[in-house]
Amino acid sequence: MTLDQRRAAFALKAINSLEDVDRCQEYRAYARRLPSTVIRAGLGQALALELAQSASSNEGAKYHANLLNHVSGWLVAADGWGARSPYHSTHLRAGGDFTNIDLIKAIMAGSEADMIRAQVEVMAFLKWLKIFAEALIPPRDACEADANGPQQ
C-alpha cells in the first residue's frame, strides 16, 4: 500500500469511528477548518488549539477531541505515518488518546526540520480526512431537514 493509500485508509477509519455520524456536523466543520489553522499558525499551535477546545465545556469539545486524536494518531500510530514520523517511538499511546500535551511538547521541542516534515504530512492526511468528512457526514441542513420530516 502506498503512503497516500495508507492516509486514505486511516482517514476513512477515523470517520467511521465517529459515533452517530448524523450529528457530527461540528467535526465536519472542524476538519474543514483545521488545514487553514495549520497553515496560519503552524502544526504545534493548531494541535494546541484543538487540545484547548477539547478541554472546554462546550458541546463541540468531543469533536475537537476526536479530531485531535485522529490527527495525532496519524502522526504516531503504526498503521498511520508510523516509523517515518519523528514522534512515533516516544509518543505512541495505548488506546489512541492524545488529549494531552505530550505530543505537542515533542513537536515544539523537536527540530525545525522534523516539525516541517510533520506539518507537510499532516496536511496530506487532512486532505483525505476532509474528503471523507464531506462525503460521509451529512451537512447540517440535510440533518435538520431529516429531523423535520419530509419536505412538502
GROMACS .gro file of N, CA and C in nm, residues 22-91:
model
  210
   22ASP      N    1  -2.465   1.121   1.192
   22ASP     CA    2  -2.564   1.222   1.154
   22ASP      C    3  -2.555   1.346   1.242
   23ARG      N    4  -2.493   1.336   1.356
   23ARG     CA    5  -2.484   1.450   1.447
   23ARG      C    6  -2.341   1.504   1.457
   24CYS      N    7  -2.256   1.472   1.362
   24CYS     CA    8  -2.115   1.510   1.367
   24CYS      C    9  -2.082   1.628   1.276
   25GLN      N   10  -2.179   1.712   1.246
   25GLN     CA   11  -2.151   1.825   1.158
   25GLN      C   12  -2.041   1.913   1.215
   26GLU      N   13  -2.032   1.921   1.349
   26GLU     CA   14  -1.926   2.001   1.411
   26GLU      C   15  -1.790   1.945   1.371
   27TYR      N   16  -1.775   1.814   1.377
   27TYR     CA   17  -1.649   1.751   1.338
   27TYR      C   18  -1.618   1.786   1.192
   28ARG      N   19  -1.718   1.775   1.109
   28ARG     CA   20  -1.702   1.807   0.967
   28ARG      C   21  -1.651   1.949   0.949
   29ALA      N   22  -1.710   2.043   1.022
   29ALA     CA   23  -1.668   2.183   1.013
   29ALA      C   24  -1.527   2.202   1.066
   30TYR      N   25  -1.493   2.135   1.176
   30TYR     CA   26  -1.359   2.149   1.233
   30TYR      C   27  -1.255   2.087   1.141
   31ALA      N   28  -1.286   1.974   1.081
   31ALA     CA   29  -1.193   1.910   0.987
   31ALA      C   30  -1.173   1.998   0.864
   32ARG      N   31  -1.276   2.069   0.827
   32ARG     CA   32  -1.268   2.159   0.712
   32ARG      C   33  -1.178   2.278   0.741
   33ARG      N   34  -1.181   2.327   0.866
   33ARG     CA   35  -1.103   2.446   0.903
   33ARG      C   36  -0.960   2.417   0.948
   34LEU      N   37  -0.932   2.296   0.993
   34LEU     CA   38  -0.800   2.269   1.051
   34LEU      C   39  -0.684   2.293   0.955
   35PRO      N   40  -0.691   2.259   0.828
   35PRO     CA   41  -0.577   2.287   0.739
   35PRO      C   42  -0.539   2.435   0.735
   36SER      N   43  -0.638   2.523   0.731
   36SER     CA   44  -0.604   2.666   0.729
   36SER      C   45  -0.543   2.710   0.861
   37THR      N   46  -0.584   2.649   0.971
   37THR     CA   47  -0.523   2.681   1.101
   37THR      C   48  -0.379   2.634   1.104
   38VAL      N   49  -0.351   2.517   1.049
   38VAL     CA   50  -0.213   2.466   1.043
   38VAL      C   51  -0.127   2.560   0.959
   39ILE      N   52  -0.179   2.604   0.846
   39ILE     CA   53  -0.104   2.695   0.760
   39ILE      C   54  -0.080   2.828   0.830
   40ARG      N   55  -0.182   2.880   0.893
   40ARG     CA   56  -0.174   3.011   0.956
   40ARG      C   57  -0.089   3.011   1.084
   41ALA      N   58  -0.106   2.908   1.167
   41ALA     CA   59  -0.043   2.911   1.300
   41ALA      C   60   0.071   2.811   1.316
   42GLY      N   61   0.077   2.711   1.229
   42GLY     CA   62   0.176   2.606   1.244
   42GLY      C   63   0.116   2.484   1.311
   43LEU      N   64   0.180   2.370   1.296
   43LEU     CA   65   0.127   2.245   1.346
   43LEU      C   66   0.113   2.243   1.497
   44GLY      N   67   0.217   2.283   1.568
   44GLY     CA   68   0.213   2.280   1.714
   44GLY      C   69   0.100   2.364   1.770
   45GLN      N   70   0.085   2.485   1.720
   45GLN     CA   71  -0.021   2.573   1.770
   45GLN      C   72  -0.159   2.523   1.730
   46ALA      N   73  -0.171   2.469   1.610
   46ALA     CA   74  -0.301   2.415   1.566
   46ALA      C   75  -0.345   2.300   1.657
   47LEU      N   76  -0.252   2.210   1.688
   47LEU     CA   77  -0.286   2.099   1.778
   47LEU      C   78  -0.313   2.150   1.919
   48ALA      N   79  -0.240   2.252   1.963
   48ALA     CA   80  -0.265   2.311   2.095
   48ALA      C   81  -0.405   2.373   2.100
   49LEU      N   82  -0.447   2.438   1.993
   49LEU     CA   83  -0.581   2.494   1.988
   49LEU      C   84  -0.687   2.384   1.994
   50GLU      N   85  -0.664   2.274   1.923
   50GLU     CA   86  -0.757   2.161   1.930
   50GLU      C   87  -0.761   2.104   2.072
   51LEU      N   88  -0.645   2.095   2.136
   51LEU     CA   89  -0.639   2.045   2.274
   51LEU      C   90  -0.719   2.136   2.367
   52ALA      N   91  -0.701   2.267   2.352
   52ALA     CA   92  -0.776   2.361   2.436
   52ALA      C   93  -0.926   2.348   2.413
   53GLN      N   94  -0.966   2.338   2.287
   53GLN     CA   95  -1.109   2.324   2.257
   53GLN      C   96  -1.164   2.190   2.307
   54SER      N   97  -1.081   2.086   2.305
   54SER     CA   98  -1.128   1.955   2.353
   54SER      C   99  -1.149   1.955   2.504
   55ALA      N  100  -1.084   2.046   2.574
   55ALA     CA  101  -1.097   2.054   2.720
   55ALA      C  102  -1.205   2.152   2.763
   56SER      N  103  -1.267   2.220   2.667
   56SER     CA  104  -1.369   2.318   2.702
   56SER      C  105  -1.498   2.249   2.744
   57SER      N  106  -1.591   2.327   2.793
   57SER     CA  107  -1.718   2.270   2.839
   57SER      C  108  -1.828   2.278   2.733
   58ASN      N  109  -1.794   2.328   2.614
   58ASN     CA  110  -1.898   2.340   2.512
   58ASN      C  111  -1.928   2.204   2.449
   59GLU      N  112  -2.039   2.198   2.379
   59GLU     CA  113  -2.085   2.072   2.321
   59GLU      C  114  -1.991   2.018   2.213
   60GLY      N  115  -1.917   2.105   2.146
   60GLY     CA  116  -1.826   2.062   2.041
   60GLY      C  117  -1.695   2.005   2.091
   61ALA      N  118  -1.673   2.005   2.221
   61ALA     CA  119  -1.545   1.960   2.277
   61ALA      C  120  -1.511   1.817   2.234
   62LYS      N  121  -1.610   1.729   2.232
   62LYS     CA  122  -1.580   1.590   2.196
   62LYS      C  123  -1.537   1.578   2.050
   63TYR      N  124  -1.586   1.666   1.963
   63TYR     CA  125  -1.546   1.661   1.823
   63TYR      C  126  -1.405   1.715   1.805
   64HIS      N  127  -1.369   1.816   1.885
   64HIS     CA  128  -1.231   1.864   1.884
   64HIS      C  129  -1.138   1.754   1.935
   65ALA      N  130  -1.181   1.682   2.039
   65ALA     CA  131  -1.100   1.571   2.092
   65ALA      C  132  -1.084   1.462   1.988
   66ASN      N  133  -1.193   1.429   1.917
   66ASN     CA  134  -1.184   1.329   1.810
   66ASN      C  135  -1.087   1.372   1.702
   67LEU      N  136  -1.097   1.497   1.659
   67LEU     CA  137  -1.010   1.547   1.554
   67LEU      C  138  -0.864   1.546   1.600
   68LEU      N  139  -0.839   1.590   1.722
   68LEU     CA  140  -0.703   1.587   1.778
   68LEU      C  141  -0.650   1.443   1.782
   69ASN      N  142  -0.732   1.350   1.826
   69ASN     CA  143  -0.690   1.209   1.831
   69ASN      C  144  -0.663   1.153   1.692
   70HIS      N  145  -0.744   1.189   1.596
   70HIS     CA  146  -0.725   1.137   1.460
   70HIS      C  147  -0.595   1.190   1.398
   71VAL      N  148  -0.572   1.320   1.409
   71VAL     CA  149  -0.451   1.379   1.351
   71VAL      C  150  -0.327   1.330   1.425
   72SER      N  151  -0.332   1.332   1.557
   72SER     CA  152  -0.218   1.286   1.636
   72SER      C  153  -0.193   1.137   1.614
   73GLY      N  154  -0.300   1.061   1.605
   73GLY     CA  155  -0.287   0.919   1.578
   73GLY      C  156  -0.215   0.894   1.446
   74TRP      N  157  -0.251   0.972   1.344
   74TRP     CA  158  -0.183   0.956   1.216
   74TRP      C  159  -0.033   0.980   1.231
   75LEU      N  160   0.003   1.079   1.311
   75LEU     CA  161   0.144   1.114   1.328
   75LEU      C  162   0.226   1.006   1.398
   76VAL      N  163   0.165   0.926   1.483
   76VAL     CA  164   0.245   0.835   1.564
   76VAL      C  165   0.208   0.687   1.554
   77ALA      N  166   0.090   0.655   1.510
   77ALA     CA  167   0.044   0.515   1.512
   77ALA      C  168   0.114   0.430   1.407
   78ALA      N  169   0.129   0.304   1.438
   78ALA     CA  170   0.194   0.210   1.346
   78ALA      C  171   0.115   0.198   1.216
   79ASP      N  172  -0.019   0.206   1.223
   79ASP     CA  173  -0.098   0.198   1.099
   79ASP      C  174  -0.118   0.336   1.037
   80GLY      N  175  -0.054   0.438   1.096
   80GLY     CA  176  -0.054   0.572   1.040
   80GLY      C  177   0.079   0.599   0.971
   81TRP      N  178   0.133   0.717   0.993
   81TRP     CA  179   0.262   0.753   0.935
   81TRP      C  180   0.370   0.665   0.996
   82GLY      N  181   0.348   0.626   1.119
   82GLY     CA  182   0.429   0.525   1.185
   82GLY      C  183   0.575   0.558   1.202
   83ALA      N  184   0.661   0.463   1.167
   83ALA     CA  185   0.804   0.475   1.191
   83ALA      C  186   0.868   0.590   1.114
   84ARG      N  187   0.800   0.639   1.011
   84ARG     CA  188   0.854   0.754   0.938
   84ARG      C  189   0.844   0.882   1.021
   85SER      N  190   0.754   0.881   1.119
   85SER     CA  191   0.730   1.001   1.199
   85SER      C  192   0.841   1.022   1.301
   86PRO      N  193   0.887   1.145   1.316
   86PRO     CA  194   0.987   1.173   1.419
   86PRO      C  195   0.930   1.157   1.560
   87TYR      N  196   0.799   1.143   1.573
   87TYR     CA  197   0.734   1.135   1.703
   87TYR      C  198   0.682   0.995   1.734
   88HIS      N  199   0.706   0.900   1.647
   88HIS     CA  200   0.648   0.766   1.660
   88HIS      C  201   0.686   0.694   1.788
   89SER      N  202   0.811   0.676   1.815
   89SER     CA  203   0.852   0.586   1.922
   89SER      C  204   0.823   0.638   2.062
   90THR      N  205   0.834   0.766   2.083
   90THR     CA  206   0.821   0.816   2.219
   90THR      C  207   0.680   0.859   2.257
   91HIS      N  208   0.591   0.869   2.160
   91HIS     CA  209   0.461   0.924   2.193
   91HIS      C  210   0.343   0.838   2.151
   0.00000   0.00000   0.00000
